[in-house]
Coordinates of C-alpha atoms in Angstrom, one line a residue:
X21 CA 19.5 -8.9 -13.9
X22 CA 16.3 -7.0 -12.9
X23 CA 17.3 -2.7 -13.1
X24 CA 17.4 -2.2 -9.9
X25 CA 18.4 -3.9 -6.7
X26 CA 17.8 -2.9 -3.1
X27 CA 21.4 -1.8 -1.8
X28 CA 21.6 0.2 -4.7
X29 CA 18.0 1.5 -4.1
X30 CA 19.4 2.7 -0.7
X31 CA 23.2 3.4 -1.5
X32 CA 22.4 5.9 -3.8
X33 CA 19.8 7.4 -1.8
X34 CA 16.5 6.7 -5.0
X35 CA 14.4 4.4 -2.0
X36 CA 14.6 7.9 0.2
X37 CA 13.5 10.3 -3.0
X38 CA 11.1 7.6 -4.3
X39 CA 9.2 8.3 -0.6
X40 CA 9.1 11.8 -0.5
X41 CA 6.4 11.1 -3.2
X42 CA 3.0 10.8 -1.6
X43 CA -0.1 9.7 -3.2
X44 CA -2.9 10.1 -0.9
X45 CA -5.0 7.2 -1.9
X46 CA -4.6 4.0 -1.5
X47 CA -4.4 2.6 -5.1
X48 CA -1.9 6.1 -6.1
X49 CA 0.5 4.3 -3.2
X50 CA -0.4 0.3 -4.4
X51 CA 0.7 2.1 -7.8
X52 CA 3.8 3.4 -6.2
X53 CA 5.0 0.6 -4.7
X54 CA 4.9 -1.5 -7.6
X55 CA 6.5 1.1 -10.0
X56 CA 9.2 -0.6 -12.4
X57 CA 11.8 1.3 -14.0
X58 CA 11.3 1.8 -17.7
X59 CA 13.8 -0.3 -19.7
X60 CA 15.5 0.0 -23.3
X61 CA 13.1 -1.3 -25.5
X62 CA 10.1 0.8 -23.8
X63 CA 11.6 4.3 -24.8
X64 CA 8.0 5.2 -26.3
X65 CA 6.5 4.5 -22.7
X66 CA 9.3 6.6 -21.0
X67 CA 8.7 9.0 -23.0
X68 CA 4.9 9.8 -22.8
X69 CA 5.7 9.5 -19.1
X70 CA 8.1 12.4 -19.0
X71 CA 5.9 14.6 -21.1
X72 CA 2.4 13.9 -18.7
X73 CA 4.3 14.4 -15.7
X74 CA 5.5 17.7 -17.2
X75 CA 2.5 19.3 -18.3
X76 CA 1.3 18.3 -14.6
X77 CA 4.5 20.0 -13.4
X78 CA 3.6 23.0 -15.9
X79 CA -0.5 22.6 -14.6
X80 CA 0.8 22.8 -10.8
X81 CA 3.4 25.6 -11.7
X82 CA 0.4 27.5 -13.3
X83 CA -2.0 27.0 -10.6
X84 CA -0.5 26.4 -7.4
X85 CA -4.0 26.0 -5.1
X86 CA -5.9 24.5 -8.3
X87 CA -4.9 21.0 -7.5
X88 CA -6.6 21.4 -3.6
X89 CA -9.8 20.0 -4.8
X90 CA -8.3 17.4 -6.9
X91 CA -6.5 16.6 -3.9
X92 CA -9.8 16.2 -1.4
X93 CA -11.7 14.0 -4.0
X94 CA -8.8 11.7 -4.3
X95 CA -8.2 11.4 -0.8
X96 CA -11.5 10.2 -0.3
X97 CA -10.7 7.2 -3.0
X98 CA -10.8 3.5 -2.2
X99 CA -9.9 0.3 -3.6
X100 CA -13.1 -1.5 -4.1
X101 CA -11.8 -3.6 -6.8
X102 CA -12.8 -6.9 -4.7
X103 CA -16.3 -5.5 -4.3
X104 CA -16.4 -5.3 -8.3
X105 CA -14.8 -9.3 -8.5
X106 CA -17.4 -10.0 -6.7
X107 CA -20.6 -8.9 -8.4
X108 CA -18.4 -10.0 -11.8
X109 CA -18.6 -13.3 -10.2
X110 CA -22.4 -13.5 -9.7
X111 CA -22.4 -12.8 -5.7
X112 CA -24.7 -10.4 -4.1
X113 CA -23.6 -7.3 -2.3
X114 CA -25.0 -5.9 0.7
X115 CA -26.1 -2.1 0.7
X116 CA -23.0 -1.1 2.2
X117 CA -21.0 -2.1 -0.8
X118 CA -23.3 -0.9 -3.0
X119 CA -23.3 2.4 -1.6
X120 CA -19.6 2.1 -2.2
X121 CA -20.2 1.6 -5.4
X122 CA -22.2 4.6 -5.9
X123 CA -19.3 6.7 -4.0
X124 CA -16.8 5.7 -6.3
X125 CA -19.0 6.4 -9.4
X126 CA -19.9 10.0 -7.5
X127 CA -16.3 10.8 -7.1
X128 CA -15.2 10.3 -10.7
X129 CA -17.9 12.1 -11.2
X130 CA -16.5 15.1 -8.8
X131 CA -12.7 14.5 -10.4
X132 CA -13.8 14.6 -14.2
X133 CA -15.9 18.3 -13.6
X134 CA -12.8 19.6 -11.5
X135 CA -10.6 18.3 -14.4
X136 CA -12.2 19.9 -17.0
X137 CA -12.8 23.7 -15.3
X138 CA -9.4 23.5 -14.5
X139 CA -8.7 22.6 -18.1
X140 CA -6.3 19.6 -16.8
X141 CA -8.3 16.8 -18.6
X142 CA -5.1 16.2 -20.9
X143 CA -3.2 14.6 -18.1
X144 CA -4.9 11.3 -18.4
X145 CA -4.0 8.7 -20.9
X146 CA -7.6 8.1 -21.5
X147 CA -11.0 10.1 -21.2
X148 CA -11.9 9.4 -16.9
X149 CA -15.6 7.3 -17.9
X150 CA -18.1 8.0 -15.2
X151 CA -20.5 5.2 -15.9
X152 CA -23.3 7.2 -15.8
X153 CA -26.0 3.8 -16.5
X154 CA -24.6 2.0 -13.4
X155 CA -24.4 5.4 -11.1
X156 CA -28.2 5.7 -12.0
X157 CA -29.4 2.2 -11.2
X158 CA -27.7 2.8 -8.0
X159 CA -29.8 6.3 -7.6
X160 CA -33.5 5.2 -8.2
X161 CA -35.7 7.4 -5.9
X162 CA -33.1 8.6 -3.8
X163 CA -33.3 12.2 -5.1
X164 CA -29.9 12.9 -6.2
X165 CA -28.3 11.9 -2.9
X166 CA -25.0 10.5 -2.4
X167 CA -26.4 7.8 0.3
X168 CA -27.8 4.8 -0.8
X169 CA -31.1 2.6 0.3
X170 CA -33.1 0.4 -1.9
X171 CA -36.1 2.9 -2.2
X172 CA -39.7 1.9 -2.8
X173 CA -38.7 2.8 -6.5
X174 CA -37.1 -0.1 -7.1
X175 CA -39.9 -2.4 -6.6
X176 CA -43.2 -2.2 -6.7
X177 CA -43.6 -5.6 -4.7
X178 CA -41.5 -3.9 -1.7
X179 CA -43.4 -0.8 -1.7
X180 CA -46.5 -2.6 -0.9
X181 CA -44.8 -5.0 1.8
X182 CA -43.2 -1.8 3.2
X183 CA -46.7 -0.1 3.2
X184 CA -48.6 -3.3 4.8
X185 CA -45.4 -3.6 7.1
X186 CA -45.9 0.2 8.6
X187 CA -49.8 -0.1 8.8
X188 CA -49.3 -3.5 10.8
X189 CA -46.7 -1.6 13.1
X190 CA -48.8 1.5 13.3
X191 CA -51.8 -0.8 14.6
X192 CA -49.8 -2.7 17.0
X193 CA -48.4 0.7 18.2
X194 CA -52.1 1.5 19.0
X195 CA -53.0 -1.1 20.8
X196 CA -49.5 -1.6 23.1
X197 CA -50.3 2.4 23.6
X198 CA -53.9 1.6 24.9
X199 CA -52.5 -1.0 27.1
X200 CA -49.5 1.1 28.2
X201 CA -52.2 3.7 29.6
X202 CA -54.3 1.7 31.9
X203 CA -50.8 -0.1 33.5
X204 CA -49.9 3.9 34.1
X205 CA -53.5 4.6 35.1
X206 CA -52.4 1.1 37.9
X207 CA -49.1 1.5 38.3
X208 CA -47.6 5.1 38.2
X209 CA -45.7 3.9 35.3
X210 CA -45.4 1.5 31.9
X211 CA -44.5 -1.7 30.3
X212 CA -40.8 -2.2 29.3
X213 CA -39.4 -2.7 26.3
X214 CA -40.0 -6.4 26.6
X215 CA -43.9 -5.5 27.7
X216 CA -43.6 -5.8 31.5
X217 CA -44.4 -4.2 34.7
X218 CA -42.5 -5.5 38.0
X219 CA -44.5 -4.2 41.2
X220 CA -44.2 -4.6 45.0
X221 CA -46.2 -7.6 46.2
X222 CA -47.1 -5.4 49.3
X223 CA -49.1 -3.1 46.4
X224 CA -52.1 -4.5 46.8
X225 CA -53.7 -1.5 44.9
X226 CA -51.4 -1.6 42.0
X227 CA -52.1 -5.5 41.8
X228 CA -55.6 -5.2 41.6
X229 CA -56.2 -3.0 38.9
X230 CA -53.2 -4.8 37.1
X231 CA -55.2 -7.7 37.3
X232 CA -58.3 -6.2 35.1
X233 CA -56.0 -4.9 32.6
X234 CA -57.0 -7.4 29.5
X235 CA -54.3 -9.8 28.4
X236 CA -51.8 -8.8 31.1
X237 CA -51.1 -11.8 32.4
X238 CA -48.8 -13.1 35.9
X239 CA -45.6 -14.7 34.9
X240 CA -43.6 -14.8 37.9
X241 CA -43.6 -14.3 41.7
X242 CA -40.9 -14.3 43.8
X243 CA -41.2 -12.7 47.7
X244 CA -42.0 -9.3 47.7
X245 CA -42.2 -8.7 43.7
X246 CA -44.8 -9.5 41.3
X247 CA -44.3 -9.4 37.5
X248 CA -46.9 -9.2 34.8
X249 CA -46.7 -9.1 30.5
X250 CA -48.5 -8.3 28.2
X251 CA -49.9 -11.2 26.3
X252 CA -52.2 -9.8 23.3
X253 CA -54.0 -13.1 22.2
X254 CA -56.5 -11.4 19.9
X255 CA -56.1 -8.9 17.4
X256 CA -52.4 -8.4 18.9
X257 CA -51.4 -11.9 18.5
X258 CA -53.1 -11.5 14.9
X259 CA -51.5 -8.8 13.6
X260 CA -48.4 -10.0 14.9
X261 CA -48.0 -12.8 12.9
X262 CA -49.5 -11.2 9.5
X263 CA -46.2 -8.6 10.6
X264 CA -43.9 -11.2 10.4
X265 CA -44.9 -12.7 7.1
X266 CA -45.2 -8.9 5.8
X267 CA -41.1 -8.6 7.4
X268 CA -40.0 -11.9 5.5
X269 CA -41.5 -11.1 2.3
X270 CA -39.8 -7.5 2.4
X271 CA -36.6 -9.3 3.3
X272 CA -37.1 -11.3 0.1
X273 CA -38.1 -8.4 -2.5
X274 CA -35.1 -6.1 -0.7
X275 CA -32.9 -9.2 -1.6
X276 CA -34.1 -9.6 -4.9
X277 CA -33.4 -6.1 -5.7
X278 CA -30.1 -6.6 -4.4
X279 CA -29.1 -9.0 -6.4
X280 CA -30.4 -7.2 -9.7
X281 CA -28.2 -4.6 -8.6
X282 CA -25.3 -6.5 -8.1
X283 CA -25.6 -7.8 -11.7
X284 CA -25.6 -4.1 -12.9
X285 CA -22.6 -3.8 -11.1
X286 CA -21.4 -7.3 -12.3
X287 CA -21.9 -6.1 -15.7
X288 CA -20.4 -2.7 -15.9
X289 CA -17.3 -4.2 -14.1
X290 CA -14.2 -3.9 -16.5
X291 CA -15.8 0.2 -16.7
X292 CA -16.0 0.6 -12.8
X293 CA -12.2 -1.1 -12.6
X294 CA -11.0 0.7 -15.9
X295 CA -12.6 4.4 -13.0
X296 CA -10.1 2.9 -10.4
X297 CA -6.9 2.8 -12.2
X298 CA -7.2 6.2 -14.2
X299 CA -8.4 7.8 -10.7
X300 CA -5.1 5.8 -8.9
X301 CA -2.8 6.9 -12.2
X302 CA -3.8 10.6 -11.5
X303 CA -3.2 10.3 -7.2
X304 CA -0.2 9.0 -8.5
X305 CA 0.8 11.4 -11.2
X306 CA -0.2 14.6 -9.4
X307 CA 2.0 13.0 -6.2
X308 CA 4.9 13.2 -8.8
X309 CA 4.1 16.1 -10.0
X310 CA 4.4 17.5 -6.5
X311 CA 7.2 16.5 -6.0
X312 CA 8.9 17.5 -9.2
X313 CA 7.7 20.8 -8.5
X314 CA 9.0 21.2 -5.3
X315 CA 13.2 19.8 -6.3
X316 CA 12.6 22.1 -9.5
X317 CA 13.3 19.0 -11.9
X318 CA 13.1 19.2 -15.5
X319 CA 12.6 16.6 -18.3
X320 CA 15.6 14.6 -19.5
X321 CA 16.1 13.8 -23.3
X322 CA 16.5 10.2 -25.2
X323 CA 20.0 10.3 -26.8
X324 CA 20.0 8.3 -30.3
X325 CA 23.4 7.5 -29.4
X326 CA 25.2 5.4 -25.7
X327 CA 25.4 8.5 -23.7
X328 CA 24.4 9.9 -20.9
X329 CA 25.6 14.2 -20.7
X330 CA 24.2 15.4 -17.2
X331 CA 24.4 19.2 -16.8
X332 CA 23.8 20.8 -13.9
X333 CA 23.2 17.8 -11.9
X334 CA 22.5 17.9 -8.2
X335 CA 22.3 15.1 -5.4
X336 CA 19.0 16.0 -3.5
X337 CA 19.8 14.3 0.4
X338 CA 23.2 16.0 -0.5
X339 CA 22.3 19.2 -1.6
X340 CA 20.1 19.0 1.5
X341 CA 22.9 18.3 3.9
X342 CA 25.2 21.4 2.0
X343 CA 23.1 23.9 2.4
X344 CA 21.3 23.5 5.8
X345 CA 25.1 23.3 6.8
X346 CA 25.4 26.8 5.1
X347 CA 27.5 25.9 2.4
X348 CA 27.3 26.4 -1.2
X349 CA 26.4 23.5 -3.4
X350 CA 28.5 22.3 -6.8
X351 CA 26.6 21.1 -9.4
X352 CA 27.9 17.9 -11.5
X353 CA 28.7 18.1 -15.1
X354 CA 29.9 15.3 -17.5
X355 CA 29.8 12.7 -20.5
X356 CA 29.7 9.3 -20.3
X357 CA 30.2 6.6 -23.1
X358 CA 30.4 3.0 -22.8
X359 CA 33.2 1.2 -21.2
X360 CA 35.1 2.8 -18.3
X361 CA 35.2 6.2 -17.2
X362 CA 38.0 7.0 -14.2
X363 CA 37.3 9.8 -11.8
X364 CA 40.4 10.8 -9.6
X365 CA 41.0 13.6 -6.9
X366 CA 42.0 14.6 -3.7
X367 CA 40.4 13.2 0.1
X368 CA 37.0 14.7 0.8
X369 CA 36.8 16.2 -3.1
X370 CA 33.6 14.9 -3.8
X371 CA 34.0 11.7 -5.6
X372 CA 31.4 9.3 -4.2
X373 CA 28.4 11.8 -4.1
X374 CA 29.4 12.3 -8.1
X375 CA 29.0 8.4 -8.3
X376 CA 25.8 8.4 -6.4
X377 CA 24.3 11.6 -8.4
X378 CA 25.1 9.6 -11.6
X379 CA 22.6 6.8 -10.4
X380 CA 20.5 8.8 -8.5
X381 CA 19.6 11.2 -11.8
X382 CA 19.9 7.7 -13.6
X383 CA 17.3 5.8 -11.8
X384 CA 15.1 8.7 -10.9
X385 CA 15.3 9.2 -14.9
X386 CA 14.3 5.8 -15.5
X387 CA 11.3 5.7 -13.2
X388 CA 9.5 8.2 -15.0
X389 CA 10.7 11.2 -12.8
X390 CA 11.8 14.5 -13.9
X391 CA 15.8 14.9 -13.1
X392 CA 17.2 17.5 -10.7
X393 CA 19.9 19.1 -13.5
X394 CA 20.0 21.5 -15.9
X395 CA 20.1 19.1 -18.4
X396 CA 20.3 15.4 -18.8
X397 CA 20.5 13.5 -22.3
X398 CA 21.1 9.4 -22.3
X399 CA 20.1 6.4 -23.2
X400 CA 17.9 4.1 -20.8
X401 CA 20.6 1.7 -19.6
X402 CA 19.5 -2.0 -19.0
X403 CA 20.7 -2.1 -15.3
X404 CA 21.9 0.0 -12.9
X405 CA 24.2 -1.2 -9.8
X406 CA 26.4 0.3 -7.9
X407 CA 29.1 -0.4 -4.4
X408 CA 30.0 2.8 -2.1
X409 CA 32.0 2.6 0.9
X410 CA 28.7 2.3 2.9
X411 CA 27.8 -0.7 1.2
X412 CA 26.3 -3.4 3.7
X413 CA 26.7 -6.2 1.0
X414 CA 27.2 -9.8 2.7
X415 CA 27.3 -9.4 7.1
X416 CA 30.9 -10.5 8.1
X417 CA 33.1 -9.9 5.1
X418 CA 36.1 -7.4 4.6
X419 CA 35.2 -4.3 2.2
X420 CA 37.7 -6.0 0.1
X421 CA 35.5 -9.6 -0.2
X422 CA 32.3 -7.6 -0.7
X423 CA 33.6 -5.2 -3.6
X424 CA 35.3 -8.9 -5.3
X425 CA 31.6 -10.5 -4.5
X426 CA 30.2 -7.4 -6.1
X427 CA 33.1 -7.5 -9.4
X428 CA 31.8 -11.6 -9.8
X429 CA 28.5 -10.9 -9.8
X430 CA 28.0 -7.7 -12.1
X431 CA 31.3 -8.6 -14.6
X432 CA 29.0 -11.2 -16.8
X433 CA 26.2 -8.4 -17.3
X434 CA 28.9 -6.1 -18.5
X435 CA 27.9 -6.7 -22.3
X436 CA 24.8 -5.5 -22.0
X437 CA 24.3 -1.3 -21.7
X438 CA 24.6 -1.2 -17.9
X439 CA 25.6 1.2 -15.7
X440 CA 28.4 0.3 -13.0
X441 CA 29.2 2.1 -9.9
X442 CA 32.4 1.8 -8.1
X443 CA 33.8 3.6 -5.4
X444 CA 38.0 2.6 -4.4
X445 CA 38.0 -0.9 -5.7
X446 CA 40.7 -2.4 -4.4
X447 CA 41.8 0.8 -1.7
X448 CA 41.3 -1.1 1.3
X449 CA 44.1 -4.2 0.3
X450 CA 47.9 -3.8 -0.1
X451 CA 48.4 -1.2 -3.1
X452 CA 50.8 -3.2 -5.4
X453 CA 48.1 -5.7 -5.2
X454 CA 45.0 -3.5 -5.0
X455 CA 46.4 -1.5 -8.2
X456 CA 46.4 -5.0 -9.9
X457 CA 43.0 -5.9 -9.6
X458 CA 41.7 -3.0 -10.2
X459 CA 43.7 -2.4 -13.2
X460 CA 42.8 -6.0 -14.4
X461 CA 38.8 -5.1 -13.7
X462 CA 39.1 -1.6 -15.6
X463 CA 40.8 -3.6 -18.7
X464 CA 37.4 -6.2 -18.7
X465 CA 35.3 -3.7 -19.1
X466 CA 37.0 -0.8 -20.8
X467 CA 35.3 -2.2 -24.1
X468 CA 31.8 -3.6 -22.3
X469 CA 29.0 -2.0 -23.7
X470 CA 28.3 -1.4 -19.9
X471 CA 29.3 2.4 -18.6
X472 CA 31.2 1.7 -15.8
X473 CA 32.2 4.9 -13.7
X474 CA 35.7 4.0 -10.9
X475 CA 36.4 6.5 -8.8
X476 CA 39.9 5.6 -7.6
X477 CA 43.7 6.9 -6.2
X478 CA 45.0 4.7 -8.6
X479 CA 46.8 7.1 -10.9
X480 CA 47.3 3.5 -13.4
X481 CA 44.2 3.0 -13.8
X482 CA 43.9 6.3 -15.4
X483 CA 46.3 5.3 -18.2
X484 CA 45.3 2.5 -19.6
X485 CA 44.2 2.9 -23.0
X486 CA 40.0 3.6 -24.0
X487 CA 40.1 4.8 -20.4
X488 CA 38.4 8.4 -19.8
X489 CA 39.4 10.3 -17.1
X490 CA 37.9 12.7 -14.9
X491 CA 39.4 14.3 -11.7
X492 CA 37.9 16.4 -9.1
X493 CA 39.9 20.2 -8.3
X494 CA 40.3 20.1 -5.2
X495 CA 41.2 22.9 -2.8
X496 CA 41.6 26.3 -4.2
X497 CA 45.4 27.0 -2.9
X498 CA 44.8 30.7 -4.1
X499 CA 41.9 31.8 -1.6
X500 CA 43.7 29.6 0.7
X501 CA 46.8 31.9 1.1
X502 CA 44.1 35.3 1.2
X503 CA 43.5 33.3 4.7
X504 CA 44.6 34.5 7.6
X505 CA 43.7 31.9 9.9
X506 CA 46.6 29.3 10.8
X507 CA 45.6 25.8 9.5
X508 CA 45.6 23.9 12.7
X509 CA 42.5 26.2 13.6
X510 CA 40.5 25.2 11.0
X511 CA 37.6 22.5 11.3
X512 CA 35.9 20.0 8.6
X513 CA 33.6 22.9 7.8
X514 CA 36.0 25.8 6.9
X515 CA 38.0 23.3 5.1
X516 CA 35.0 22.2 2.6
X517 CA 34.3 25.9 2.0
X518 CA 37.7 25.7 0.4
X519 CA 37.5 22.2 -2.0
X520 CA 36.2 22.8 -5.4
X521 CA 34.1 19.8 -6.3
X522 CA 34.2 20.6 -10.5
X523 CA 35.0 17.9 -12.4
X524 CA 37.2 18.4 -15.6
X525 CA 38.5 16.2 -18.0
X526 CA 42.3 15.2 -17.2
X527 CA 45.2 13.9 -19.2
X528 CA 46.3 10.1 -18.5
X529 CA 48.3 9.9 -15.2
X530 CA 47.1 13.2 -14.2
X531 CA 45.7 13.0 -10.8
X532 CA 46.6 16.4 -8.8
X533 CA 47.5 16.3 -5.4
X534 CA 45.9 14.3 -2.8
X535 CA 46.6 17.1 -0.4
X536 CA 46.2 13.9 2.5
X537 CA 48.9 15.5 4.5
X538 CA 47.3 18.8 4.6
X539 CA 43.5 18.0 4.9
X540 CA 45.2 15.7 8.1
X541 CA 46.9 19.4 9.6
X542 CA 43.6 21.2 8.7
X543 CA 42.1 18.4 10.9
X544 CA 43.8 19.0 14.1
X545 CA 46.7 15.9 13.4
X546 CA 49.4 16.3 16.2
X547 CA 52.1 18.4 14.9
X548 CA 54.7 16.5 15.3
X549 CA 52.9 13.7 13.3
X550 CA 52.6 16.3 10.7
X551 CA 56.1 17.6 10.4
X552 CA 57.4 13.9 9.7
X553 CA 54.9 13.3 7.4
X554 CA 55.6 16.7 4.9
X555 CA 59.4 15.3 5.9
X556 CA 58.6 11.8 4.6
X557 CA 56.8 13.7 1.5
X558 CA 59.4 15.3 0.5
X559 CA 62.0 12.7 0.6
X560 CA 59.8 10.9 -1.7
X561 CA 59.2 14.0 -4.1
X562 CA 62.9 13.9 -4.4
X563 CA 63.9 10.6 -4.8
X564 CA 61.2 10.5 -8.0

């Protein structure tokens, strides 16, 4: 069982964290998308992880603008890795991709000064290498520029044929330009581009000093319009053809040089791909970084032990939600061990976001992130999975069928040091029953090495043995009485001002008051409806 699947990516709200991280070059996202979650056995990795991102954090914190530069230069960064595969494989690139070449090889150049005056160097795993050798076969007689062209520098051979190339032109120029004058002297105006002159067949003039114009020669007639060309069959037609053997053999020494070129590149390969994965690690740390900053996170611990102690913790989208509603956020606290912890508590108290902050923190933990808590000490768990109300699981079964589809499948991983998720097993089937299966799912895994965290009504489930419970407050009665307010006029929001979401550890069987009855009058329930059901409450408060 890979760590993490994609309904728990969404239930617990990681695939909508994981994209407020933006890298801003293509291989920082490639890098992003393809992020794994560290596992057990790689707590060294997890580790070093934590502790770049936070000097980042600390670098960012320290320097707020600094990174703007940093920023530029990477945006600016592409993925020519096939254009390195391909000179590694012998082929020749063009100047284009040569030039991109000698852009990557600039910028590194750009990152690694910026890195150093800002004194940030240390964030990379390894020194950035520039390649200077390669960057300077790419730069011979180009004066320092960033552009590229295979200057005369390269070859002496097509310097020559570039110099006999521009004489031949230059001639030919001279004598088109000779020509050109005398069909203006004739004509009141010039050849084309392709070296001819239409006039008016009535333009007798015209025609006959056309006509002594040397090598200008009639190619068509058609009524009313006469057209001539230029036809250069002496030193024209001469130089010509000595241009075109001058233009081929260019071709060939401007090939050549490619293709020495392309070996360079060929040859400093592994360095110039080893440029474009630091460069992609550092988009992609400094994007974390970023983000880290921004939700305030800080650097969970490795636990010796199978624990995980969050203090402090907080539900970002939540949080979000809370406080843009004008309400005051409650921070989770607690311990978990292995086997099953039980969290109870009244309607609306809180329970699912404390099962989707558990995983959240978890997998954000466990993907190299820094945690939005306090504090958070565990031990990387091997899997992470977990079933909300708002799971989608398989289209077309009850709730009931997909939390028993969800049981089967995650029951036989429950021996290794997992961490389960479930939210009401059993609540939406007949109670007598529902209590049983959940009851017999809590007693499976109540000695798994697994952490499984059931939030539940269930007051059994709370006291079976090995069982750790938790249970939400609930609604402060006391600042409820300071309110003066009747009950029926309050709505969803004055009511959650009132629900203390603190979690505290509770005695077997403990489970407070549901308070079902009044979060139903608070809700605007028909009073009638409400009068027969504190009635039928406290019939059955009496008869127990």
């Amino acid at each position: 069982m890979h760590f993490l699947d994609a309904e728990t990516r969404r239930e617990l709200g990681f695939e909508a964290i994981w994209l407020r991280i933006r890298p801003v070059s293509p291989l920082g996202r490639a890098l992003q998308r393809e992020a794994q979650a560290f596992l057990p056995e790689q707590k060294a990795e997890l580790e070093d992880a934590w502790h770049r991102l936070e000097q980042a954090v600390h670098c960012l914190r320290r320097q707020p603008a600094a990174g703007e530069g940093l920023l530029h230069s990477l945006s600016q960064l592409k993925d020519i890795s096939g254009i390195i595969a391909r000179s590694a494989r012998g082929e020749t690139l063009d100047d284009v991709e040569l030039y991109e070449v000698k852009k990557l090889l600039h910028l590194a150049e750009e990152v690694q000064g910026e890195l150093h005056r800002l004194g940030w160097a240390p964030l990379l795993p390894v020194p950035l290498d520039v390649c200077t050798p390669c960057r300077e076969d790419l730069s011979v007689g180009q004066g320092g520029e960033l552009s590229f062209y295979l200057a005369d520098a390269y070859d002496e051979l097509l310097a020559a044929a570039r110099r006999r190339r521009r004489f031949l032109e230059e001639r030919l120029a001279e004598l088109r330009s000779r020509v050109d004058a005398q069909v203006w002297a004739a004509a009141g105006r010039g050849l084309s581009s392709e070296d001819e002159i239409t006039v008016s067949s009535r333009d007798q003039s015209a025609l006959a000093e056309l006509e002594k114009v040397p090598d200008l020669v009639r190619i068509q007639e058609t009524e009313g319009f006469v057209t001539f060309r230029w036809v250069d069959r002496g030193e024209g037609a001469q130089l010509r053809g000595e241009l075109a053997a001058v233009r081929s053999q260019e071709e060939e020494r401007k090939a050549a040089v490619r293709a020495e070129l392309s070996r360079v590149v060929g040859a400093h390969a592994p360095r110039l791909l080893r440029i474009l994965e630091i460069l992609g690690f550092l988009d992609f740390l400094l994007a974390k970084a970023r983000f880290c900053l921004e939700m305030q996170g800080v650097k969970p611990s490795l636990a010796g032990e199978e624990c995980l102690v969050i203090r402090g913790g907080r539900h970002l989208l939540v949080e979000e939600e809370v406080r843009q509603a004008g309400g005051v956020y409650c921070p989770l606290s607690l311990e978990l061990r292995p086997g099953v912890t039980v969290i109870t508590g009244p309607n609306m108290g809180g329970k699912t976001v404390t099962l989707k902050t558990i995983g959240l923190l978890v997998a954000m933990a466990q993907y190299g992130l820094l945690v939005p808590a306090q504090s958070m000490t565990f031990k990387p768990r091997r899997f992470l999975r977990a079933h909300l109300p708002s799971s989608q699981g398989m289209p077309g079964l009850s709730r009931f069928a997909r939390e028993v589809f969800f049981v089967r499948e995650v029951l036989p991983y429950s021996g290794e040091p997992g961490l389960i998720l479930l939210d009401e097993l059993a609540q939406s089937t007949s109670p007598g029953e529902g209590a049983a299966v959940a009851q017999a799912v809590v007693e499976r895994l109540r000695a798994a090495p697994a952490m499984t965290v059931l939030a539940t009504h269930y007051s059994c489930l709370t006291q079976i043995e090995g069982v750790v419970h938790y249970r939400v407050r609930g609604l402060d009665k006391e600042q409820l009485q300071k309110e003066v307010l009747p009950l029926s006029a309050w709505n969803l929001e004055a009511l959650q001002r009132f629900m203390d979401y603190t979690l505290e550890q509770a005695a077997p069987g403990d489970v407070g008051p549901s308070d079902a009855v009044f979060v139903a009058e608070a809700l605007g329930v028909e009073p009638g409806v409400i009068a027969r059901a504190k009635a039928l409450q406290r019939s059955e408060d009496g008869g127990q």
